[in-house]
Short mmCIF file of N, CA and C in Angstrom, two decimals:
data_model
loop_
_atom_site.label_atom_id
_atom_site.label_comp_id
_atom_site.label_asym_id
_atom_site.label_seq_id
_atom_site.Cartn_x
_atom_site.Cartn_y
_atom_site.Cartn_z
N GLN A 1 -20.85 -12.68 10.48
CA GLN A 1 -20.76 -11.33 9.93
C GLN A 1 -19.43 -10.69 10.33
N GLY A 2 -18.95 -9.83 9.45
CA GLY A 2 -17.73 -9.09 9.74
C GLY A 2 -18.06 -7.91 10.63
N SER A 3 -17.18 -6.95 10.71
CA SER A 3 -17.39 -5.80 11.58
C SER A 3 -18.14 -4.68 10.86
N GLY A 4 -18.85 -5.02 9.81
CA GLY A 4 -19.64 -3.99 9.14
C GLY A 4 -18.85 -3.29 8.07
N GLY A 5 -18.43 -2.06 8.31
CA GLY A 5 -17.79 -1.26 7.29
C GLY A 5 -16.32 -1.53 7.10
N GLU A 6 -15.91 -2.74 7.33
CA GLU A 6 -14.48 -3.07 7.18
C GLU A 6 -14.09 -3.02 5.71
N PHE A 7 -12.99 -2.35 5.45
CA PHE A 7 -12.50 -2.19 4.08
C PHE A 7 -11.23 -3.02 3.95
N ASN A 8 -11.18 -3.88 2.94
CA ASN A 8 -9.97 -4.66 2.70
C ASN A 8 -9.14 -3.97 1.63
N LEU A 9 -7.96 -3.55 2.02
CA LEU A 9 -7.04 -2.89 1.10
C LEU A 9 -6.63 -3.89 0.02
N GLN A 10 -6.89 -3.55 -1.23
CA GLN A 10 -6.61 -4.44 -2.36
C GLN A 10 -5.33 -4.02 -3.07
N VAL A 11 -4.42 -4.96 -3.24
CA VAL A 11 -3.19 -4.72 -4.00
C VAL A 11 -2.98 -5.88 -4.97
N TYR A 12 -2.44 -5.56 -6.12
CA TYR A 12 -2.15 -6.61 -7.12
C TYR A 12 -1.11 -6.08 -8.10
N PRO A 13 -0.39 -6.91 -8.83
CA PRO A 13 -0.38 -8.37 -8.69
C PRO A 13 0.29 -8.77 -7.38
N ASN A 14 0.00 -9.97 -6.94
CA ASN A 14 0.62 -10.48 -5.72
C ASN A 14 0.95 -11.95 -5.96
N PRO A 15 2.22 -12.31 -6.18
CA PRO A 15 3.40 -11.48 -5.94
C PRO A 15 3.63 -10.42 -7.02
N ALA A 16 4.31 -9.35 -6.61
CA ALA A 16 4.65 -8.25 -7.50
C ALA A 16 6.11 -8.35 -7.90
N SER A 17 6.47 -7.68 -8.99
CA SER A 17 7.88 -7.65 -9.36
C SER A 17 8.41 -6.22 -9.32
N ASP A 18 7.97 -5.36 -10.24
CA ASP A 18 8.50 -3.99 -10.25
C ASP A 18 7.47 -2.94 -9.87
N GLN A 19 6.19 -3.29 -9.95
CA GLN A 19 5.19 -2.31 -9.53
C GLN A 19 4.00 -3.00 -8.89
N LEU A 20 3.29 -2.21 -8.08
CA LEU A 20 2.15 -2.71 -7.33
C LEU A 20 0.98 -1.77 -7.60
N THR A 21 -0.18 -2.31 -7.90
CA THR A 21 -1.37 -1.50 -8.11
C THR A 21 -2.21 -1.57 -6.84
N VAL A 22 -2.63 -0.39 -6.36
CA VAL A 22 -3.32 -0.28 -5.08
C VAL A 22 -4.66 0.40 -5.28
N ASP A 23 -5.70 -0.15 -4.66
CA ASP A 23 -7.03 0.47 -4.68
C ASP A 23 -7.13 1.45 -3.52
N LEU A 24 -7.08 2.75 -3.85
CA LEU A 24 -7.16 3.80 -2.83
C LEU A 24 -8.51 4.50 -2.84
N SER A 25 -9.53 3.86 -3.44
CA SER A 25 -10.82 4.53 -3.64
C SER A 25 -11.49 4.93 -2.33
N LEU A 26 -11.19 4.21 -1.24
CA LEU A 26 -11.77 4.58 0.06
C LEU A 26 -11.35 5.99 0.46
N TRP A 27 -10.18 6.41 0.01
CA TRP A 27 -9.64 7.73 0.37
C TRP A 27 -9.63 8.69 -0.81
N ALA A 28 -10.43 8.43 -1.82
CA ALA A 28 -10.42 9.26 -3.03
C ALA A 28 -10.57 10.73 -2.68
N GLU A 29 -9.78 11.54 -3.40
CA GLU A 29 -9.74 12.99 -3.25
C GLU A 29 -9.13 13.43 -1.92
N GLN A 30 -8.31 12.57 -1.34
CA GLN A 30 -7.55 12.91 -0.13
C GLN A 30 -6.07 12.64 -0.38
N GLN A 31 -5.24 13.34 0.39
CA GLN A 31 -3.82 13.03 0.41
C GLN A 31 -3.61 11.85 1.37
N VAL A 32 -2.85 10.87 0.94
CA VAL A 32 -2.53 9.73 1.81
C VAL A 32 -1.03 9.46 1.72
N LYS A 33 -0.49 8.86 2.77
CA LYS A 33 0.90 8.41 2.74
C LYS A 33 0.89 6.91 2.49
N ILE A 34 1.73 6.49 1.55
CA ILE A 34 1.91 5.08 1.23
C ILE A 34 3.29 4.68 1.77
N ARG A 35 3.30 3.64 2.59
CA ARG A 35 4.58 3.16 3.12
C ARG A 35 4.71 1.67 2.84
N VAL A 36 5.94 1.26 2.53
CA VAL A 36 6.25 -0.16 2.34
C VAL A 36 7.27 -0.54 3.41
N TYR A 37 6.94 -1.59 4.17
CA TYR A 37 7.82 -2.11 5.21
C TYR A 37 8.24 -3.53 4.84
N ASP A 38 9.45 -3.90 5.24
CA ASP A 38 9.86 -5.29 5.03
C ASP A 38 9.31 -6.13 6.19
N ALA A 39 9.55 -7.43 6.15
CA ALA A 39 8.99 -8.34 7.16
C ALA A 39 9.50 -8.04 8.56
N ARG A 40 10.63 -7.35 8.67
CA ARG A 40 11.18 -6.99 9.98
C ARG A 40 10.67 -5.64 10.47
N GLY A 41 9.83 -4.99 9.66
CA GLY A 41 9.27 -3.71 10.07
C GLY A 41 10.10 -2.50 9.68
N ARG A 42 11.11 -2.72 8.85
CA ARG A 42 11.93 -1.58 8.39
C ARG A 42 11.21 -0.86 7.26
N LEU A 43 11.19 0.47 7.32
CA LEU A 43 10.57 1.28 6.28
C LEU A 43 11.44 1.24 5.02
N MET A 44 10.87 0.79 3.91
CA MET A 44 11.61 0.66 2.66
C MET A 44 11.25 1.75 1.66
N GLN A 45 10.04 2.30 1.77
CA GLN A 45 9.58 3.30 0.81
C GLN A 45 8.47 4.10 1.48
N GLU A 46 8.45 5.41 1.19
CA GLU A 46 7.36 6.25 1.67
C GLU A 46 7.09 7.32 0.63
N GLN A 47 5.83 7.54 0.31
CA GLN A 47 5.49 8.63 -0.59
C GLN A 47 4.09 9.12 -0.28
N GLN A 48 3.88 10.40 -0.54
CA GLN A 48 2.56 10.98 -0.34
C GLN A 48 1.90 11.11 -1.71
N VAL A 49 0.65 10.70 -1.80
CA VAL A 49 -0.05 10.72 -3.08
C VAL A 49 -1.46 11.26 -2.88
N TYR A 50 -2.04 11.68 -3.99
CA TYR A 50 -3.44 12.09 -4.01
C TYR A 50 -4.25 10.88 -4.45
N ALA A 51 -5.09 10.37 -3.56
CA ALA A 51 -5.85 9.15 -3.86
C ALA A 51 -6.95 9.44 -4.89
N GLU A 52 -7.12 8.49 -5.79
CA GLU A 52 -8.14 8.59 -6.83
C GLU A 52 -9.11 7.42 -6.70
N TYR A 53 -10.22 7.50 -7.45
CA TYR A 53 -11.22 6.42 -7.42
C TYR A 53 -10.72 5.18 -8.16
N ALA A 54 -9.91 5.38 -9.18
CA ALA A 54 -9.37 4.24 -9.95
C ALA A 54 -8.12 3.70 -9.26
N PRO A 55 -7.85 2.40 -9.38
CA PRO A 55 -6.62 1.84 -8.80
C PRO A 55 -5.37 2.56 -9.35
N GLN A 56 -4.38 2.72 -8.50
CA GLN A 56 -3.16 3.46 -8.85
C GLN A 56 -1.95 2.54 -8.77
N ALA A 57 -1.05 2.70 -9.74
CA ALA A 57 0.16 1.88 -9.80
C ALA A 57 1.33 2.63 -9.15
N PHE A 58 2.14 1.89 -8.40
CA PHE A 58 3.31 2.45 -7.74
C PHE A 58 4.52 1.61 -8.08
N LEU A 59 5.61 2.28 -8.44
CA LEU A 59 6.85 1.58 -8.70
C LEU A 59 7.46 1.18 -7.36
N LEU A 60 7.91 -0.05 -7.29
CA LEU A 60 8.58 -0.53 -6.09
C LEU A 60 10.07 -0.24 -6.19
N PRO A 61 10.74 0.02 -5.06
CA PRO A 61 12.18 0.28 -5.10
C PRO A 61 12.92 -0.89 -5.74
N ALA A 62 13.92 -0.58 -6.54
CA ALA A 62 14.68 -1.61 -7.24
C ALA A 62 15.44 -2.51 -6.28
N ASN A 63 15.72 -2.02 -5.06
CA ASN A 63 16.52 -2.80 -4.12
C ASN A 63 15.69 -3.75 -3.26
N LEU A 64 14.39 -3.86 -3.51
CA LEU A 64 13.59 -4.81 -2.73
C LEU A 64 13.93 -6.23 -3.14
N ALA A 65 14.36 -7.02 -2.19
CA ALA A 65 14.66 -8.43 -2.45
C ALA A 65 13.36 -9.23 -2.46
N ASP A 66 13.41 -10.41 -3.02
CA ASP A 66 12.25 -11.30 -2.96
C ASP A 66 11.86 -11.51 -1.50
N GLY A 67 10.57 -11.54 -1.25
CA GLY A 67 10.13 -11.79 0.12
C GLY A 67 8.80 -11.14 0.41
N LEU A 68 8.45 -11.13 1.69
CA LEU A 68 7.17 -10.61 2.15
C LEU A 68 7.33 -9.16 2.60
N TYR A 69 6.35 -8.33 2.22
CA TYR A 69 6.35 -6.91 2.58
C TYR A 69 4.97 -6.50 3.03
N PHE A 70 4.91 -5.36 3.69
CA PHE A 70 3.64 -4.80 4.14
C PHE A 70 3.46 -3.43 3.51
N LEU A 71 2.26 -3.18 3.01
CA LEU A 71 1.92 -1.87 2.45
C LEU A 71 0.94 -1.22 3.40
N GLU A 72 1.25 -0.01 3.81
CA GLU A 72 0.40 0.73 4.74
C GLU A 72 -0.09 2.00 4.06
N VAL A 73 -1.37 2.28 4.20
CA VAL A 73 -1.96 3.53 3.72
C VAL A 73 -2.39 4.33 4.94
N GLN A 74 -1.85 5.53 5.05
CA GLN A 74 -2.16 6.40 6.20
C GLN A 74 -2.84 7.65 5.70
N PRO A 75 -4.16 7.77 5.90
CA PRO A 75 -4.85 9.00 5.51
C PRO A 75 -4.56 10.12 6.52
N ALA A 76 -4.81 11.36 6.11
CA ALA A 76 -4.61 12.49 7.03
C ALA A 76 -5.53 12.33 8.24
N GLU A 77 -6.72 11.83 7.99
CA GLU A 77 -7.67 11.58 9.08
C GLU A 77 -8.18 10.15 8.95
N GLY A 78 -8.37 9.50 10.06
CA GLY A 78 -8.91 8.14 10.01
C GLY A 78 -7.85 7.09 10.25
N ARG A 79 -8.30 5.85 10.27
CA ARG A 79 -7.41 4.73 10.56
C ARG A 79 -6.55 4.36 9.38
N ARG A 80 -5.33 3.97 9.69
CA ARG A 80 -4.48 3.46 8.62
C ARG A 80 -4.89 2.02 8.31
N GLN A 81 -4.58 1.61 7.09
CA GLN A 81 -4.88 0.25 6.65
C GLN A 81 -3.58 -0.39 6.19
N THR A 82 -3.42 -1.66 6.50
CA THR A 82 -2.21 -2.38 6.12
C THR A 82 -2.58 -3.70 5.45
N THR A 83 -1.83 -4.06 4.42
CA THR A 83 -1.99 -5.36 3.82
C THR A 83 -0.60 -5.89 3.49
N ARG A 84 -0.52 -7.18 3.22
CA ARG A 84 0.81 -7.71 2.89
C ARG A 84 0.83 -8.17 1.44
N PHE A 85 2.04 -8.17 0.92
CA PHE A 85 2.25 -8.63 -0.46
C PHE A 85 3.64 -9.21 -0.56
N ALA A 86 3.85 -9.96 -1.61
CA ALA A 86 5.16 -10.57 -1.83
C ALA A 86 5.82 -9.94 -3.04
N VAL A 87 7.15 -9.90 -3.01
CA VAL A 87 7.94 -9.48 -4.17
C VAL A 87 8.65 -10.73 -4.69
N GLN A 88 8.51 -10.93 -5.99
CA GLN A 88 9.19 -12.07 -6.65
C GLN A 88 9.70 -11.56 -7.97
N ARG A 89 11.03 -11.48 -8.10
CA ARG A 89 11.62 -10.88 -9.32
C ARG A 89 12.29 -11.93 -10.17
#
């Protein structure tokens, strides 16, 4: 068994090219910060959004090179969630 209420942050497509769709339904009707980090932990993108029940698409910065990245969702309250994805252009 897992840890019970564990939520797996879903992102697609993976690998992504110009945009990434993220399931933010766990935080629906809340403001959340979305951050993209490169494999070295450098912050590449940050934006605050209003989470909805339906998956939401985000444009990725044009300067992201092919490689591995981490997407972090930070709600105003509660634990942040992180998942990884690849960029392939």
